[in-house]
PDB file of C-alpha atoms in Angstrom:
ATOM      1  CA  ALA B  87     -42.870  14.991 -65.336  1.00  0.00           C
ATOM      2  CA  GLN B  88     -43.683  16.711 -62.113  1.00  0.00           C
ATOM      3  CA  SER B  89     -44.703  20.343 -61.840  1.00  0.00           C
ATOM      4  CA  VAL B  90     -45.208  22.596 -58.826  1.00  0.00           C
ATOM      5  CA  THR B  91     -47.687  25.439 -58.536  1.00  0.00           C
ATOM      6  CA  GLN B  92     -47.515  28.242 -56.013  1.00  0.00           C
ATOM      7  CA  LEU B  93     -50.608  30.261 -56.742  1.00  0.00           C
ATOM      8  CA  ASP B  94     -49.750  33.287 -54.609  1.00  0.00           C
ATOM      9  CA  SER B  95     -46.826  35.396 -55.782  1.00  0.00           C
ATOM     10  CA  GLN B  96     -47.053  37.623 -52.714  1.00  0.00           C
ATOM     11  CA  VAL B  97     -48.775  37.272 -49.353  1.00  0.00           C
ATOM     12  CA  PRO B  98     -48.955  40.357 -47.116  1.00  0.00           C
ATOM     13  CA  VAL B  99     -49.816  39.710 -43.483  1.00  0.00           C
ATOM     14  CA  PHE B 100     -49.633  41.573 -40.189  1.00  0.00           C
ATOM     15  CA  GLU B 101     -47.224  40.524 -37.474  1.00  0.00           C
ATOM     16  CA  GLU B 102     -48.594  37.826 -35.125  1.00  0.00           C
ATOM     17  CA  ALA B 103     -51.301  36.835 -37.621  1.00  0.00           C
ATOM     18  CA  PRO B 104     -51.491  33.291 -39.042  1.00  0.00           C
ATOM     19  CA  VAL B 105     -50.376  32.585 -42.594  1.00  0.00           C
ATOM     20  CA  GLU B 106     -50.735  29.816 -45.173  1.00  0.00           C
ATOM     21  CA  LEU B 107     -48.594  29.586 -48.314  1.00  0.00           C
ATOM     22  CA  ARG B 108     -50.119  27.249 -50.856  1.00  0.00           C
ATOM     23  CA  CYS B 109     -48.306  24.607 -52.895  1.00  0.00           C
ATOM     24  CA  ASN B 110     -49.751  22.004 -55.272  1.00  0.00           C
ATOM     25  CA  TYR B 111     -47.858  19.426 -57.278  1.00  0.00           C
ATOM     26  CA  SER B 112     -48.917  17.451 -60.315  1.00  0.00           C
ATOM     27  CA  SER B 113     -48.419  13.775 -59.441  1.00  0.00           C
ATOM     28  CA  SER B 114     -48.728  11.831 -56.215  1.00  0.00           C
ATOM     29  CA  VAL B 115     -46.486   8.924 -57.222  1.00  0.00           C
ATOM     30  CA  SER B 116     -43.556   8.568 -54.770  1.00  0.00           C
ATOM     31  CA  VAL B 117     -43.205  12.253 -54.029  1.00  0.00           C
ATOM     32  CA  TYR B 118     -40.647  13.896 -51.832  1.00  0.00           C
ATOM     33  CA  LEU B 119     -41.569  17.461 -50.946  1.00  0.00           C
ATOM     34  CA  PHE B 120     -39.626  20.425 -49.651  1.00  0.00           C
ATOM     35  CA  TRP B 121     -40.064  24.022 -48.558  1.00  0.00           C
ATOM     36  CA  TYR B 122     -37.091  26.341 -48.884  1.00  0.00           C
ATOM     37  CA  VAL B 123     -36.746  29.923 -47.623  1.00  0.00           C
ATOM     38  CA  GLN B 124     -34.675  32.621 -49.296  1.00  0.00           C
ATOM     39  CA  TYR B 125     -33.746  35.912 -47.627  1.00  0.00           C
ATOM     40  CA  PRO B 126     -32.741  38.845 -49.892  1.00  0.00           C
ATOM     41  CA  ASN B 127     -29.559  38.241 -51.911  1.00  0.00           C
ATOM     42  CA  GLN B 128     -28.928  34.893 -50.248  1.00  0.00           C
ATOM     43  CA  GLY B 129     -29.107  31.257 -51.217  1.00  0.00           C
ATOM     44  CA  LEU B 130     -31.934  28.903 -50.355  1.00  0.00           C
ATOM     45  CA  GLN B 131     -32.186  27.265 -46.934  1.00  0.00           C
ATOM     46  CA  LEU B 132     -34.208  24.153 -46.273  1.00  0.00           C
ATOM     47  CA  LEU B 133     -37.187  24.891 -44.041  1.00  0.00           C
ATOM     48  CA  LEU B 134     -38.778  21.429 -43.857  1.00  0.00           C
ATOM     49  CA  LYS B 135     -39.254  18.288 -45.896  1.00  0.00           C
ATOM     50  CA  TYR B 136     -41.587  15.346 -46.325  1.00  0.00           C
ATOM     51  CA  LEU B 137     -40.011  12.054 -47.341  1.00  0.00           C
ATOM     52  CA  SER B 138     -42.295   9.483 -45.719  1.00  0.00           C
ATOM     53  CA  GLY B 139     -44.131   8.746 -42.486  1.00  0.00           C
ATOM     54  CA  SER B 140     -46.188  11.393 -40.689  1.00  0.00           C
ATOM     55  CA  THR B 141     -47.940  13.697 -43.113  1.00  0.00           C
ATOM     56  CA  LEU B 142     -47.407  16.689 -40.820  1.00  0.00           C
ATOM     57  CA  VAL B 143     -43.858  17.998 -40.724  1.00  0.00           C
ATOM     58  CA  GLU B 144     -42.518  20.861 -38.645  1.00  0.00           C
ATOM     59  CA  SER B 145     -39.572  23.222 -38.718  1.00  0.00           C
ATOM     60  CA  ILE B 146     -37.612  24.534 -35.747  1.00  0.00           C
ATOM     61  CA  ASN B 147     -38.969  28.077 -36.166  1.00  0.00           C
ATOM     62  CA  GLY B 148     -42.664  27.305 -35.945  1.00  0.00           C
ATOM     63  CA  PHE B 149     -43.588  26.529 -39.556  1.00  0.00           C
ATOM     64  CA  GLU B 150     -45.425  23.326 -40.443  1.00  0.00           C
ATOM     65  CA  ALA B 151     -46.614  21.706 -43.645  1.00  0.00           C
ATOM     66  CA  GLU B 152     -49.030  18.889 -44.296  1.00  0.00           C
ATOM     67  CA  PHE B 153     -48.699  16.384 -47.102  1.00  0.00           C
ATOM     68  CA  ASN B 154     -52.150  15.788 -48.574  1.00  0.00           C
ATOM     69  CA  LYS B 155     -52.008  13.028 -51.164  1.00  0.00           C
ATOM     70  CA  SER B 156     -55.634  13.245 -52.266  1.00  0.00           C
ATOM     71  CA  GLN B 157     -55.374  16.969 -52.936  1.00  0.00           C
ATOM     72  CA  THR B 158     -51.729  16.796 -54.125  1.00  0.00           C
ATOM     73  CA  SER B 159     -50.895  19.676 -51.826  1.00  0.00           C
ATOM     74  CA  PHE B 160     -48.152  20.597 -49.394  1.00  0.00           C
ATOM     75  CA  HIS B 161     -49.252  23.917 -47.898  1.00  0.00           C
ATOM     76  CA  LEU B 162     -46.990  25.769 -45.475  1.00  0.00           C
ATOM     77  CA  ARG B 163     -48.514  27.304 -42.340  1.00  0.00           C
ATOM     78  CA  LYS B 164     -47.472  29.293 -39.321  1.00  0.00           C
ATOM     79  CA  PRO B 165     -49.913  30.267 -36.551  1.00  0.00           C
ATOM     80  CA  SER B 166     -48.172  33.564 -35.709  1.00  0.00           C
ATOM     81  CA  VAL B 167     -45.626  35.255 -37.972  1.00  0.00           C
ATOM     82  CA  HIS B 168     -42.786  37.594 -37.064  1.00  0.00           C
ATOM     83  CA  ILE B 169     -41.225  40.446 -38.988  1.00  0.00           C
ATOM     84  CA  SER B 170     -38.155  38.251 -39.443  1.00  0.00           C
ATOM     85  CA  ASP B 171     -40.232  35.735 -41.453  1.00  0.00           C
ATOM     86  CA  THR B 172     -40.321  38.192 -44.339  1.00  0.00           C
ATOM     87  CA  ALA B 173     -38.678  36.290 -47.192  1.00  0.00           C
ATOM     88  CA  GLU B 174     -39.411  34.333 -50.351  1.00  0.00           C
ATOM     89  CA  TYR B 175     -40.604  30.770 -49.922  1.00  0.00           C
ATOM     90  CA  PHE B 176     -40.175  28.040 -52.528  1.00  0.00           C
ATOM     91  CA  CYS B 177     -41.974  24.736 -52.672  1.00  0.00           C
ATOM     92  CA  ALA B 178     -40.139  21.929 -54.462  1.00  0.00           C
ATOM     93  CA  VAL B 179     -40.759  18.299 -55.415  1.00  0.00           C
ATOM     94  CA  SER B 180     -38.153  15.658 -56.169  1.00  0.00           C
ATOM     95  CA  ASP B 181     -38.697  14.107 -59.592  1.00  0.00           C
ATOM     96  CA  ARG B 182     -37.040  10.860 -60.603  1.00  0.00           C
ATOM     97  CA  ARG B 183     -35.267  10.898 -63.944  1.00  0.00           C
ATOM     98  CA  MET B 184     -34.882   8.004 -66.427  1.00  0.00           C
ATOM     99  CA  ASP B 185     -31.331   7.377 -65.193  1.00  0.00           C
ATOM    100  CA  SER B 186     -32.618   6.975 -61.608  1.00  0.00           C
ATOM    101  CA  SER B 187     -31.130  10.258 -60.453  1.00  0.00           C
ATOM    102  CA  TYR B 188     -33.368  12.892 -58.912  1.00  0.00           C
ATOM    103  CA  LYS B 189     -34.174  16.436 -60.001  1.00  0.00           C
ATOM    104  CA  LEU B 190     -35.731  19.138 -57.874  1.00  0.00           C
ATOM    105  CA  ILE B 191     -38.656  20.916 -59.490  1.00  0.00           C
ATOM    106  CA  PHE B 192     -39.315  24.327 -57.959  1.00  0.00           C
ATOM    107  CA  GLY B 193     -42.421  26.431 -57.797  1.00  0.00           C
ATOM    108  CA  SER B 194     -42.224  30.096 -58.788  1.00  0.00           C
ATOM    109  CA  GLY B 195     -42.045  31.237 -55.175  1.00  0.00           C
ATOM    110  CA  THR B 196     -44.229  33.200 -52.766  1.00  0.00           C
ATOM    111  CA  ARG B 197     -43.002  36.406 -51.207  1.00  0.00           C
ATOM    112  CA  LEU B 198     -44.183  36.656 -47.594  1.00  0.00           C
ATOM    113  CA  LEU B 199     -44.334  40.263 -46.441  1.00  0.00           C
ATOM    114  CA  VAL B 200     -44.908  40.682 -42.698  1.00  0.00           C
ATOM    115  CA  ARG B 201     -46.016  44.148 -41.629  1.00  0.00           C
ATOM    116  CA  PRO B 202     -45.871  45.579 -38.094  1.00  0.00           C
TER     117      PRO B 202
ATOM    118  CA  ASP H 110     -17.809  24.490 -41.225  1.00  0.00           C
ATOM    119  CA  GLY H 111     -19.029  22.398 -44.157  1.00  0.00           C
ATOM    120  CA  GLY H 112     -20.827  24.176 -46.928  1.00  0.00           C
ATOM    121  CA  ILE H 113     -20.883  25.644 -50.402  1.00  0.00           C
ATOM    122  CA  THR H 114     -19.091  28.837 -51.366  1.00  0.00           C
ATOM    123  CA  GLN H 115     -19.706  30.887 -54.458  1.00  0.00           C
ATOM    124  CA  SER H 116     -17.612  33.745 -55.742  1.00  0.00           C
ATOM    125  CA  PRO H 117     -17.807  36.508 -56.515  1.00  0.00           C
ATOM    126  CA  LYS H 118     -21.005  37.686 -54.830  1.00  0.00           C
ATOM    127  CA  TYR H 119     -21.522  40.400 -57.449  1.00  0.00           C
ATOM    128  CA  LEU H 120     -20.174  40.316 -60.998  1.00  0.00           C
ATOM    129  CA  PHE H 121     -20.410  42.855 -63.775  1.00  0.00           C
ATOM    130  CA  ARG H 122     -19.746  41.991 -67.386  1.00  0.00           C
ATOM    131  CA  LYS H 123     -19.701  43.836 -70.637  1.00  0.00           C
ATOM    132  CA  GLU H 124     -21.648  42.401 -73.532  1.00  0.00           C
ATOM    133  CA  GLY H 125     -19.593  39.950 -75.560  1.00  0.00           C
ATOM    134  CA  GLN H 126     -17.424  38.799 -72.667  1.00  0.00           C
ATOM    135  CA  ASN H 127     -17.319  35.342 -71.149  1.00  0.00           C
ATOM    136  CA  VAL H 128     -17.329  35.129 -67.357  1.00  0.00           C
ATOM    137  CA  THR H 129     -16.787  32.222 -64.992  1.00  0.00           C
ATOM    138  CA  LEU H 130     -18.644  31.787 -61.713  1.00  0.00           C
ATOM    139  CA  SER H 131     -16.972  29.726 -59.013  1.00  0.00           C
ATOM    140  CA  CYS H 132     -18.655  27.065 -56.875  1.00  0.00           C
ATOM    141  CA  GLU H 133     -16.785  25.039 -54.256  1.00  0.00           C
ATOM    142  CA  GLN H 134     -18.123  22.551 -51.706  1.00  0.00           C
ATOM    143  CA  ASN H 135     -16.460  20.747 -48.806  1.00  0.00           C
ATOM    144  CA  LEU H 136     -19.426  18.483 -48.026  1.00  0.00           C
ATOM    145  CA  ASN H 137     -17.931  15.542 -49.947  1.00  0.00           C
ATOM    146  CA  HIS H 138     -21.040  15.508 -52.129  1.00  0.00           C
ATOM    147  CA  ASP H 139     -20.985  13.708 -55.470  1.00  0.00           C
ATOM    148  CA  ALA H 140     -23.699  15.674 -57.268  1.00  0.00           C
ATOM    149  CA  MET H 141     -23.611  19.399 -58.013  1.00  0.00           C
ATOM    150  CA  TYR H 142     -26.042  21.717 -59.765  1.00  0.00           C
ATOM    151  CA  TRP H 143     -26.290  25.204 -61.269  1.00  0.00           C
ATOM    152  CA  TYR H 144     -29.532  27.149 -61.253  1.00  0.00           C
ATOM    153  CA  ARG H 145     -30.556  30.479 -62.640  1.00  0.00           C
ATOM    154  CA  GLN H 146     -33.074  32.591 -60.735  1.00  0.00           C
ATOM    155  CA  ASP H 147     -35.097  35.394 -62.320  1.00  0.00           C
ATOM    156  CA  PRO H 148     -37.808  37.407 -60.548  1.00  0.00           C
ATOM    157  CA  GLY H 149     -41.139  35.586 -60.496  1.00  0.00           C
ATOM    158  CA  GLN H 150     -39.781  32.480 -62.247  1.00  0.00           C
ATOM    159  CA  GLY H 151     -38.350  30.408 -59.448  1.00  0.00           C
ATOM    160  CA  LEU H 152     -35.212  28.386 -60.150  1.00  0.00           C
ATOM    161  CA  ARG H 153     -34.328  26.847 -63.491  1.00  0.00           C
ATOM    162  CA  LEU H 154     -31.689  24.146 -63.874  1.00  0.00           C
ATOM    163  CA  ILE H 155     -28.752  25.012 -66.148  1.00  0.00           C
ATOM    164  CA  TYR H 156     -26.361  22.065 -65.747  1.00  0.00           C
ATOM    165  CA  TYR H 157     -25.785  19.272 -63.290  1.00  0.00           C
ATOM    166  CA  SER H 158     -22.987  16.862 -62.562  1.00  0.00           C
ATOM    167  CA  GLN H 159     -23.475  13.527 -60.840  1.00  0.00           C
ATOM    168  CA  ILE H 160     -19.817  12.581 -60.638  1.00  0.00           C
ATOM    169  CA  VAL H 161     -16.364  13.923 -61.459  1.00  0.00           C
ATOM    170  CA  ASN H 162     -15.649  14.334 -65.178  1.00  0.00           C
ATOM    171  CA  ASP H 163     -19.319  13.978 -66.065  1.00  0.00           C
ATOM    172  CA  PHE H 164     -22.105  16.549 -66.487  1.00  0.00           C
ATOM    173  CA  GLN H 165     -25.447  16.909 -68.228  1.00  0.00           C
ATOM    174  CA  LYS H 166     -27.509  19.751 -69.604  1.00  0.00           C
ATOM    175  CA  GLY H 167     -30.445  20.975 -67.612  1.00  0.00           C
ATOM    176  CA  ASP H 168     -33.470  22.852 -68.892  1.00  0.00           C
ATOM    177  CA  ILE H 169     -31.717  26.052 -70.022  1.00  0.00           C
ATOM    178  CA  ALA H 170     -28.122  25.085 -70.929  1.00  0.00           C
ATOM    179  CA  GLU H 171     -27.787  27.196 -74.092  1.00  0.00           C
ATOM    180  CA  GLY H 172     -25.099  29.847 -73.705  1.00  0.00           C
ATOM    181  CA  TYR H 173     -23.527  28.181 -70.652  1.00  0.00           C
ATOM    182  CA  SER H 174     -20.716  25.684 -70.130  1.00  0.00           C
ATOM    183  CA  VAL H 175     -19.369  23.792 -67.113  1.00  0.00           C
ATOM    184  CA  SER H 176     -16.534  21.518 -66.075  1.00  0.00           C
ATOM    185  CA  ARG H 177     -16.123  19.032 -63.233  1.00  0.00           C
ATOM    186  CA  GLU H 178     -12.454  18.195 -62.939  1.00  0.00           C
ATOM    187  CA  LYS H 179     -12.542  17.927 -59.137  1.00  0.00           C
ATOM    188  CA  LYS H 180     -15.217  16.641 -56.796  1.00  0.00           C
ATOM    189  CA  GLU H 181     -15.248  19.909 -54.821  1.00  0.00           C
ATOM    190  CA  SER H 182     -15.493  22.292 -57.753  1.00  0.00           C
ATOM    191  CA  PHE H 183     -18.131  22.958 -60.429  1.00  0.00           C
ATOM    192  CA  PRO H 184     -17.451  26.267 -62.219  1.00  0.00           C
ATOM    193  CA  LEU H 185     -20.012  27.774 -64.586  1.00  0.00           C
ATOM    194  CA  THR H 186     -19.014  29.849 -67.612  1.00  0.00           C
ATOM    195  CA  VAL H 187     -21.545  32.278 -69.004  1.00  0.00           C
ATOM    196  CA  THR H 188     -20.599  32.749 -72.631  1.00  0.00           C
ATOM    197  CA  SER H 189     -21.331  35.605 -74.996  1.00  0.00           C
ATOM    198  CA  ALA H 190     -23.888  33.315 -76.658  1.00  0.00           C
ATOM    199  CA  GLN H 191     -26.204  33.670 -73.650  1.00  0.00           C
ATOM    200  CA  LYS H 192     -28.709  36.276 -74.804  1.00  0.00           C
ATOM    201  CA  ASN H 193     -29.926  37.490 -71.438  1.00  0.00           C
ATOM    202  CA  PRO H 194     -27.372  36.589 -68.774  1.00  0.00           C
ATOM    203  CA  THR H 195     -28.340  39.128 -66.102  1.00  0.00           C
ATOM    204  CA  ALA H 196     -29.662  36.985 -63.237  1.00  0.00           C
ATOM    205  CA  PHE H 197     -28.928  35.495 -59.835  1.00  0.00           C
ATOM    206  CA  TYR H 198     -26.987  32.214 -60.104  1.00  0.00           C
ATOM    207  CA  LEU H 199     -27.158  29.515 -57.446  1.00  0.00           C
ATOM    208  CA  CYS H 200     -24.997  26.461 -57.009  1.00  0.00           C
ATOM    209  CA  ALA H 201     -26.204  23.418 -55.057  1.00  0.00           C
ATOM    210  CA  SER H 202     -25.115  19.911 -54.140  1.00  0.00           C
ATOM    211  CA  THR H 203     -26.503  16.601 -52.896  1.00  0.00           C
ATOM    212  CA  GLN H 204     -24.876  13.555 -51.357  1.00  0.00           C
ATOM    213  CA  ASP H 205     -25.115  11.430 -54.482  1.00  0.00           C
ATOM    214  CA  ARG H 206     -26.911  11.082 -57.780  1.00  0.00           C
ATOM    215  CA  SER H 207     -29.627   8.873 -56.371  1.00  0.00           C
ATOM    216  CA  SER H 208     -30.376  11.052 -53.389  1.00  0.00           C
ATOM    217  CA  TYR H 209     -33.934  12.268 -53.287  1.00  0.00           C
ATOM    218  CA  ASN H 210     -33.063  14.287 -50.240  1.00  0.00           C
ATOM    219  CA  GLU H 211     -32.632  18.016 -50.039  1.00  0.00           C
ATOM    220  CA  GLN H 212     -30.106  20.041 -51.980  1.00  0.00           C
ATOM    221  CA  PHE H 213     -27.711  22.347 -50.162  1.00  0.00           C
ATOM    222  CA  PHE H 214     -27.301  25.792 -51.687  1.00  0.00           C
ATOM    223  CA  GLY H 215     -24.527  28.331 -51.887  1.00  0.00           C
ATOM    224  CA  PRO H 216     -25.095  32.063 -51.253  1.00  0.00           C
ATOM    225  CA  GLY H 217     -25.359  32.903 -54.961  1.00  0.00           C
ATOM    226  CA  THR H 218     -23.681  35.199 -57.480  1.00  0.00           C
ATOM    227  CA  ARG H 219     -25.536  38.148 -58.983  1.00  0.00           C
ATOM    228  CA  LEU H 220     -24.407  38.740 -62.560  1.00  0.00           C
ATOM    229  CA  THR H 221     -25.175  42.007 -64.289  1.00  0.00           C
ATOM    230  CA  VAL H 222     -24.399  42.652 -67.932  1.00  0.00           C
ATOM    231  CA  LEU H 223     -23.695  46.287 -68.663  1.00  0.00           C
TER     232      LEU H 223
END
């Protein structure tokens, strides 16, 4: 079964600085990868996803993530963060079950704290 | 607007009481899910349903029950058997059981046991 590791529980960074949130998964067989963002007391919103094709995927608000099969990683990056990016970020991988349905496996989350 | 609604947003319960959390979707999705979120632990799957009148246990089903009588609705009951029910509960859905695509989430219900 798949597992997802987010090594950093919290990442503090100053506004306009670059940031990288790390994500590693356990198996590279037919993976589908996702980053979700959660603002306080809200549900999760999809930030970006990798299903196939180009290994670099981008979101509409400046985040990008690169699928690296050899390193089994899907790190999230942004070249310049804003105060409004303060939130919790979850990496997830889609794991195929025996009955051919899919299950999302989530990492433990990384809290991004942007300071002025 | 299409989406998932959860109610109530905040819920308080006395020990020994059962409570039911509502989840409704108008996305015409077949599959629905319930997750529990605790600080520093990410999301853990409680129950999921791939089709009406069918549901399966997730990773932490003990002390919870669900029903799926309608496609749009997937209520979760937290029973008195759940030892530590205080948490944030999230409902989600996907197009169908075989969809590897993203799940859509509701805004969540925060349950506190007094």
